[in-house]
PDB file of C-alpha atoms in Angstrom:
ATOM      1  CA  MET A  24     113.412  75.397 126.916  1.00  0.00           C
ATOM      2  CA  ILE A  25     116.539  75.619 124.757  1.00  0.00           C
ATOM      3  CA  ILE A  26     118.195  79.017 124.735  1.00  0.00           C
ATOM      4  CA  LYS A  27     120.519  79.660 121.821  1.00  0.00           C
ATOM      5  CA  ASP A  28     123.604  81.588 122.872  1.00  0.00           C
ATOM      6  CA  LEU A  29     123.637  85.090 121.404  1.00  0.00           C
ATOM      7  CA  TYR A  30     127.382  85.466 121.692  1.00  0.00           C
ATOM      8  CA  SER A  31     130.293  83.708 119.964  1.00  0.00           C
ATOM      9  CA  VAL A  32     132.804  82.476 122.518  1.00  0.00           C
ATOM     10  CA  ASN A  33     136.507  81.520 122.293  1.00  0.00           C
ATOM     11  CA  GLU A  34     137.240  79.273 119.266  1.00  0.00           C
ATOM     12  CA  ALA A  35     133.833  80.014 117.693  1.00  0.00           C
ATOM     13  CA  ILE A  36     135.153  83.492 116.796  1.00  0.00           C
ATOM     14  CA  ARG A  37     136.431  83.111 113.225  1.00  0.00           C
ATOM     15  CA  ASP A  38     137.114  86.772 112.275  1.00  0.00           C
ATOM     16  CA  LYS A  39     140.557  87.786 111.050  1.00  0.00           C
ATOM     17  CA  GLU A  40     140.697  90.973 113.117  1.00  0.00           C
ATOM     18  CA  VAL A  41     138.778  91.963 116.257  1.00  0.00           C
ATOM     19  CA  ARG A  42     138.740  94.992 118.506  1.00  0.00           C
ATOM     20  CA  VAL A  43     139.501  93.743 122.018  1.00  0.00           C
ATOM     21  CA  ILE A  44     138.355  95.139 125.371  1.00  0.00           C
ATOM     22  CA  GLY A  45     140.194  93.870 128.446  1.00  0.00           C
ATOM     23  CA  SER A  46     138.567  92.347 131.520  1.00  0.00           C
ATOM     24  CA  ASP A  47     138.995  95.663 133.372  1.00  0.00           C
ATOM     25  CA  GLY A  48     137.221  97.606 130.567  1.00  0.00           C
ATOM     26  CA  GLU A  49     140.290  99.136 128.936  1.00  0.00           C
ATOM     27  CA  MET A  50     140.638  99.131 125.146  1.00  0.00           C
ATOM     28  CA  LEU A  51     143.431  96.791 124.056  1.00  0.00           C
ATOM     29  CA  GLY A  52     143.115  97.670 120.353  1.00  0.00           C
ATOM     30  CA  VAL A  53     142.641  95.802 117.072  1.00  0.00           C
ATOM     31  CA  MET A  54     144.397  92.428 116.752  1.00  0.00           C
ATOM     32  CA  SER A  55     143.909  89.017 115.228  1.00  0.00           C
ATOM     33  CA  ALA A  56     141.396  86.675 116.833  1.00  0.00           C
ATOM     34  CA  TYR A  57     144.236  84.274 117.578  1.00  0.00           C
ATOM     35  CA  GLN A  58     146.160  86.907 119.579  1.00  0.00           C
ATOM     36  CA  ALA A  59     143.004  87.933 121.424  1.00  0.00           C
ATOM     37  CA  GLN A  60     142.305  84.297 122.283  1.00  0.00           C
ATOM     38  CA  ARG A  61     145.826  83.913 123.660  1.00  0.00           C
ATOM     39  CA  LEU A  62     145.334  87.003 125.870  1.00  0.00           C
ATOM     40  CA  ALA A  63     142.086  85.523 127.189  1.00  0.00           C
ATOM     41  CA  ASN A  64     143.737  82.170 127.864  1.00  0.00           C
ATOM     42  CA  ASP A  65     146.617  83.878 129.723  1.00  0.00           C
ATOM     43  CA  ALA A  66     144.056  85.620 131.942  1.00  0.00           C
ATOM     44  CA  GLU A  67     142.155  82.323 132.333  1.00  0.00           C
ATOM     45  CA  LEU A  68     139.003  83.982 130.991  1.00  0.00           C
ATOM     46  CA  ASP A  69     136.863  83.707 127.860  1.00  0.00           C
ATOM     47  CA  LEU A  70     136.906  85.786 124.683  1.00  0.00           C
ATOM     48  CA  VAL A  71     133.306  86.824 123.929  1.00  0.00           C
ATOM     49  CA  LYS A  72     132.156  88.599 120.743  1.00  0.00           C
ATOM     50  CA  ILE A  73     129.771  91.251 122.113  1.00  0.00           C
ATOM     51  CA  SER A  74     129.240  93.324 118.984  1.00  0.00           C
ATOM     52  CA  PRO A  75     129.384  91.133 115.851  1.00  0.00           C
ATOM     53  CA  ASN A  76     128.064  93.799 113.424  1.00  0.00           C
ATOM     54  CA  ALA A  77     130.790  96.346 114.140  1.00  0.00           C
ATOM     55  CA  VAL A  78     133.778  96.708 111.839  1.00  0.00           C
ATOM     56  CA  PRO A  79     135.967  95.082 113.118  1.00  0.00           C
ATOM     57  CA  PRO A  80     133.815  93.028 115.527  1.00  0.00           C
ATOM     58  CA  VAL A  81     134.186  93.917 119.213  1.00  0.00           C
ATOM     59  CA  CYS A  82     135.267  91.177 121.621  1.00  0.00           C
ATOM     60  CA  LYS A  83     135.621  91.359 125.382  1.00  0.00           C
ATOM     61  CA  ILE A  84     137.733  89.277 127.715  1.00  0.00           C
ATOM     62  CA  MET A  85     135.444  88.132 130.568  1.00  0.00           C
ATOM     63  CA  ASP A  86     134.192  85.179 132.583  1.00  0.00           C
ATOM     64  CA  TYR A  87     131.393  84.025 130.255  1.00  0.00           C
ATOM     65  CA  SER A  88     129.577  81.773 132.768  1.00  0.00           C
ATOM     66  CA  LYS A  89     129.432  84.631 135.301  1.00  0.00           C
ATOM     67  CA  PHE A  90     128.210  86.987 132.550  1.00  0.00           C
ATOM     68  CA  LYS A  91     125.408  84.542 131.563  1.00  0.00           C
ATOM     69  CA  TYR A  92     124.392  84.090 135.209  1.00  0.00           C
ATOM     70  CA  GLU A  93     124.163  87.835 135.839  1.00  0.00           C
ATOM     71  CA  GLN A  94     122.238  88.330 132.619  1.00  0.00           C
ATOM     72  CA  SER A  95     119.684  85.629 133.510  1.00  0.00           C
ATOM     73  CA  LYS A  96     119.346  87.184 136.972  1.00  0.00           C
ATOM     74  CA  ARG A  97     118.659  90.598 135.395  1.00  0.00           C
ATOM     75  CA  GLU A  98     116.051  89.126 133.014  1.00  0.00           C
ATOM     76  CA  LYS A  99     114.343  87.319 135.908  1.00  0.00           C
ATOM     77  CA  GLU A 100     114.196  90.595 137.878  1.00  0.00           C
ATOM     78  CA  ASN A 101     112.711  92.420 134.878  1.00  0.00           C
ATOM     79  CA  ARG A 102     110.030  89.712 134.449  1.00  0.00           C
ATOM     80  CA  LYS A 103     109.171  89.993 138.157  1.00  0.00           C
ATOM     81  CA  ASN A 104     108.634  93.744 137.878  1.00  0.00           C
ATOM     82  CA  GLN A 105     106.565  93.414 134.717  1.00  0.00           C
ATOM     83  CA  THR A 106     102.779  93.782 135.019  1.00  0.00           C
ATOM     84  CA  ILE A 107     100.616  91.633 132.787  1.00  0.00           C
ATOM     85  CA  VAL A 108      97.435  93.285 131.587  1.00  0.00           C
ATOM     86  CA  GLU A 109      94.617  90.813 131.030  1.00  0.00           C
ATOM     87  CA  LEU A 110      91.466  91.305 129.024  1.00  0.00           C
ATOM     88  CA  LYS A 111      88.356  90.574 131.080  1.00  0.00           C
ATOM     89  CA  GLU A 112      84.871  90.372 129.557  1.00  0.00           C
ATOM     90  CA  ILE A 113      81.499  91.440 130.902  1.00  0.00           C
ATOM     91  CA  ARG A 114      78.339  90.468 129.050  1.00  0.00           C
ATOM     92  CA  LEU A 115      75.221  92.557 129.234  1.00  0.00           C
ATOM     93  CA  SER A 116      71.832  92.112 127.609  1.00  0.00           C
ATOM     94  CA  MET A 117      69.577  94.691 125.985  1.00  0.00           C
ATOM     95  CA  THR A 118      66.827  94.019 128.543  1.00  0.00           C
ATOM     96  CA  ILE A 119      69.066  94.241 131.639  1.00  0.00           C
ATOM     97  CA  ASP A 120      67.531  95.712 134.801  1.00  0.00           C
ATOM     98  CA  VAL A 121      69.014  98.510 136.934  1.00  0.00           C
ATOM     99  CA  GLY A 122      70.062  96.208 139.789  1.00  0.00           C
ATOM    100  CA  ASP A 123      71.836  93.868 137.402  1.00  0.00           C
ATOM    101  CA  ILE A 124      73.693  96.774 135.806  1.00  0.00           C
ATOM    102  CA  GLN A 125      74.890  97.844 139.289  1.00  0.00           C
ATOM    103  CA  VAL A 126      76.229  94.318 139.973  1.00  0.00           C
ATOM    104  CA  LYS A 127      78.015  94.250 136.603  1.00  0.00           C
ATOM    105  CA  THR A 128      79.388  97.762 137.231  1.00  0.00           C
ATOM    106  CA  LYS A 129      80.893  96.697 140.584  1.00  0.00           C
ATOM    107  CA  GLN A 130      82.508  93.687 138.915  1.00  0.00           C
ATOM    108  CA  CYS A 131      83.882  95.911 136.148  1.00  0.00           C
ATOM    109  CA  LEU A 132      85.316  98.332 138.722  1.00  0.00           C
ATOM    110  CA  LYS A 133      87.135  95.413 140.416  1.00  0.00           C
ATOM    111  CA  PHE A 134      88.690  94.433 137.077  1.00  0.00           C
ATOM    112  CA  LEU A 135      89.711  98.047 136.343  1.00  0.00           C
ATOM    113  CA  GLU A 136      91.244  98.563 139.805  1.00  0.00           C
ATOM    114  CA  ALA A 137      93.347  95.420 139.233  1.00  0.00           C
ATOM    115  CA  GLY A 138      94.728  97.154 136.118  1.00  0.00           C
ATOM    116  CA  ASN A 139      92.966  94.934 133.567  1.00  0.00           C
ATOM    117  CA  LYS A 140      91.215  95.987 130.384  1.00  0.00           C
ATOM    118  CA  VAL A 141      87.532  95.146 130.093  1.00  0.00           C
ATOM    119  CA  LYS A 142      85.551  94.143 127.013  1.00  0.00           C
ATOM    120  CA  VAL A 143      81.837  94.839 127.463  1.00  0.00           C
ATOM    121  CA  SER A 144      79.585  93.021 125.017  1.00  0.00           C
ATOM    122  CA  ILE A 145      75.910  92.560 124.231  1.00  0.00           C
ATOM    123  CA  ARG A 146      74.736  89.726 122.002  1.00  0.00           C
ATOM    124  CA  MET A 147      71.571  90.630 120.108  1.00  0.00           C
ATOM    125  CA  LYS A 148      68.980  87.952 119.503  1.00  0.00           C
ATOM    126  CA  GLY A 149      66.090  87.932 117.011  1.00  0.00           C
ATOM    127  CA  ARG A 150      64.276  91.252 116.804  1.00  0.00           C
ATOM    128  CA  GLU A 151      66.908  92.978 118.949  1.00  0.00           C
ATOM    129  CA  ASN A 152      69.026  93.216 115.780  1.00  0.00           C
ATOM    130  CA  ALA A 153      66.602  95.820 114.416  1.00  0.00           C
ATOM    131  CA  ARG A 154      67.072  97.997 117.536  1.00  0.00           C
ATOM    132  CA  ALA A 155      70.843  98.061 117.989  1.00  0.00           C
ATOM    133  CA  TYR A 156      70.606 101.691 119.141  1.00  0.00           C
ATOM    134  CA  GLN A 157      68.967 100.434 122.376  1.00  0.00           C
ATOM    135  CA  GLY A 158      72.002  98.220 123.053  1.00  0.00           C
ATOM    136  CA  VAL A 159      74.317 101.177 122.476  1.00  0.00           C
ATOM    137  CA  LYS A 160      72.223 103.173 124.987  1.00  0.00           C
ATOM    138  CA  VAL A 161      72.571 100.327 127.556  1.00  0.00           C
ATOM    139  CA  MET A 162      76.352 100.386 126.993  1.00  0.00           C
ATOM    140  CA  GLN A 163      76.464 104.148 127.464  1.00  0.00           C
ATOM    141  CA  ASP A 164      74.431 103.905 130.687  1.00  0.00           C
ATOM    142  CA  PHE A 165      76.845 101.197 131.897  1.00  0.00           C
ATOM    143  CA  PHE A 166      79.858 103.428 131.089  1.00  0.00           C
ATOM    144  CA  ASP A 167      78.227 106.389 132.888  1.00  0.00           C
ATOM    145  CA  GLY A 168      77.841 104.175 135.989  1.00  0.00           C
ATOM    146  CA  LEU A 169      81.617 103.699 136.176  1.00  0.00           C
ATOM    147  CA  GLU A 170      81.931 107.279 137.505  1.00  0.00           C
ATOM    148  CA  GLY A 171      84.954 108.262 135.419  1.00  0.00           C
ATOM    149  CA  LYS A 172      87.142 105.365 136.598  1.00  0.00           C
ATOM    150  CA  ALA A 173      87.436 104.028 133.038  1.00  0.00           C
ATOM    151  CA  VAL A 174      88.392 105.283 129.607  1.00  0.00           C
ATOM    152  CA  GLN A 175      86.691 104.073 126.442  1.00  0.00           C
ATOM    153  CA  ASP A 176      89.375 102.601 124.167  1.00  0.00           C
ATOM    154  CA  LYS A 177      86.669 101.666 121.705  1.00  0.00           C
ATOM    155  CA  LYS A 178      83.254 103.289 121.738  1.00  0.00           C
ATOM    156  CA  PRO A 179      80.177 100.985 121.569  1.00  0.00           C
ATOM    157  CA  SER A 180      79.890  99.722 118.001  1.00  0.00           C
ATOM    158  CA  THR A 181      77.835  97.042 116.275  1.00  0.00           C
ATOM    159  CA  GLU A 182      79.782  94.141 114.776  1.00  0.00           C
ATOM    160  CA  GLY A 183      77.356  91.639 113.308  1.00  0.00           C
ATOM    161  CA  ARG A 184      75.139  90.417 116.152  1.00  0.00           C
ATOM    162  CA  MET A 185      77.392  91.858 118.847  1.00  0.00           C
ATOM    163  CA  ILE A 186      77.768  95.328 120.320  1.00  0.00           C
ATOM    164  CA  ILE A 187      81.273  95.737 121.737  1.00  0.00           C
ATOM    165  CA  MET A 188      82.929  98.408 123.897  1.00  0.00           C
ATOM    166  CA  MET A 189      86.530  98.305 125.213  1.00  0.00           C
ATOM    167  CA  LEU A 190      87.445  99.965 128.525  1.00  0.00           C
ATOM    168  CA  SER A 191      90.765 100.531 130.252  1.00  0.00           C
ATOM    169  CA  PRO A 192      91.570 101.980 133.677  1.00  0.00           C
ATOM    170  CA  VAL A 193      92.167 105.704 134.063  1.00  0.00           C
ATOM    171  CA  LYS A 194      95.859 106.405 134.515  1.00  0.00           C
ATOM    172  CA  SER A 195      96.538 108.395 137.680  1.00  0.00           C
TER     173      SER A 195
END
């Protein structure tokens, strides 16, 4: 994976004037890029353009490799703390029996407790298309069996030959 650097560093800074911040965070003022580069070289650090859209652009004298390392560490920590919500699917049928609905309900509750969203669907075949209201009733019975542990993001609706309902976990 190739990561393009977001910051201009050292000789890549071509602006006539830049606002310079020292390595200790103090404002050194507006000066030419050449003077700023000399200050950075004297301190044996890098000149990094941190705000290119400002007038004049803002540059900071810092150790660029250390800055990149700390930034990648911060991004890695943020990715670790991030939760990924998956979309799980449960398929029902219009002629499903009570015991089968209970099994599917338990499975749906496992998905919801894991923090995932659940898509509940019924595929209608043949003459079932004429009685879509029965499929919607099956969906509603299924939702009632979840005992308030889910929220309907999308109520049961007919889309062609499918009846679809979207559920997400209740936020505590």
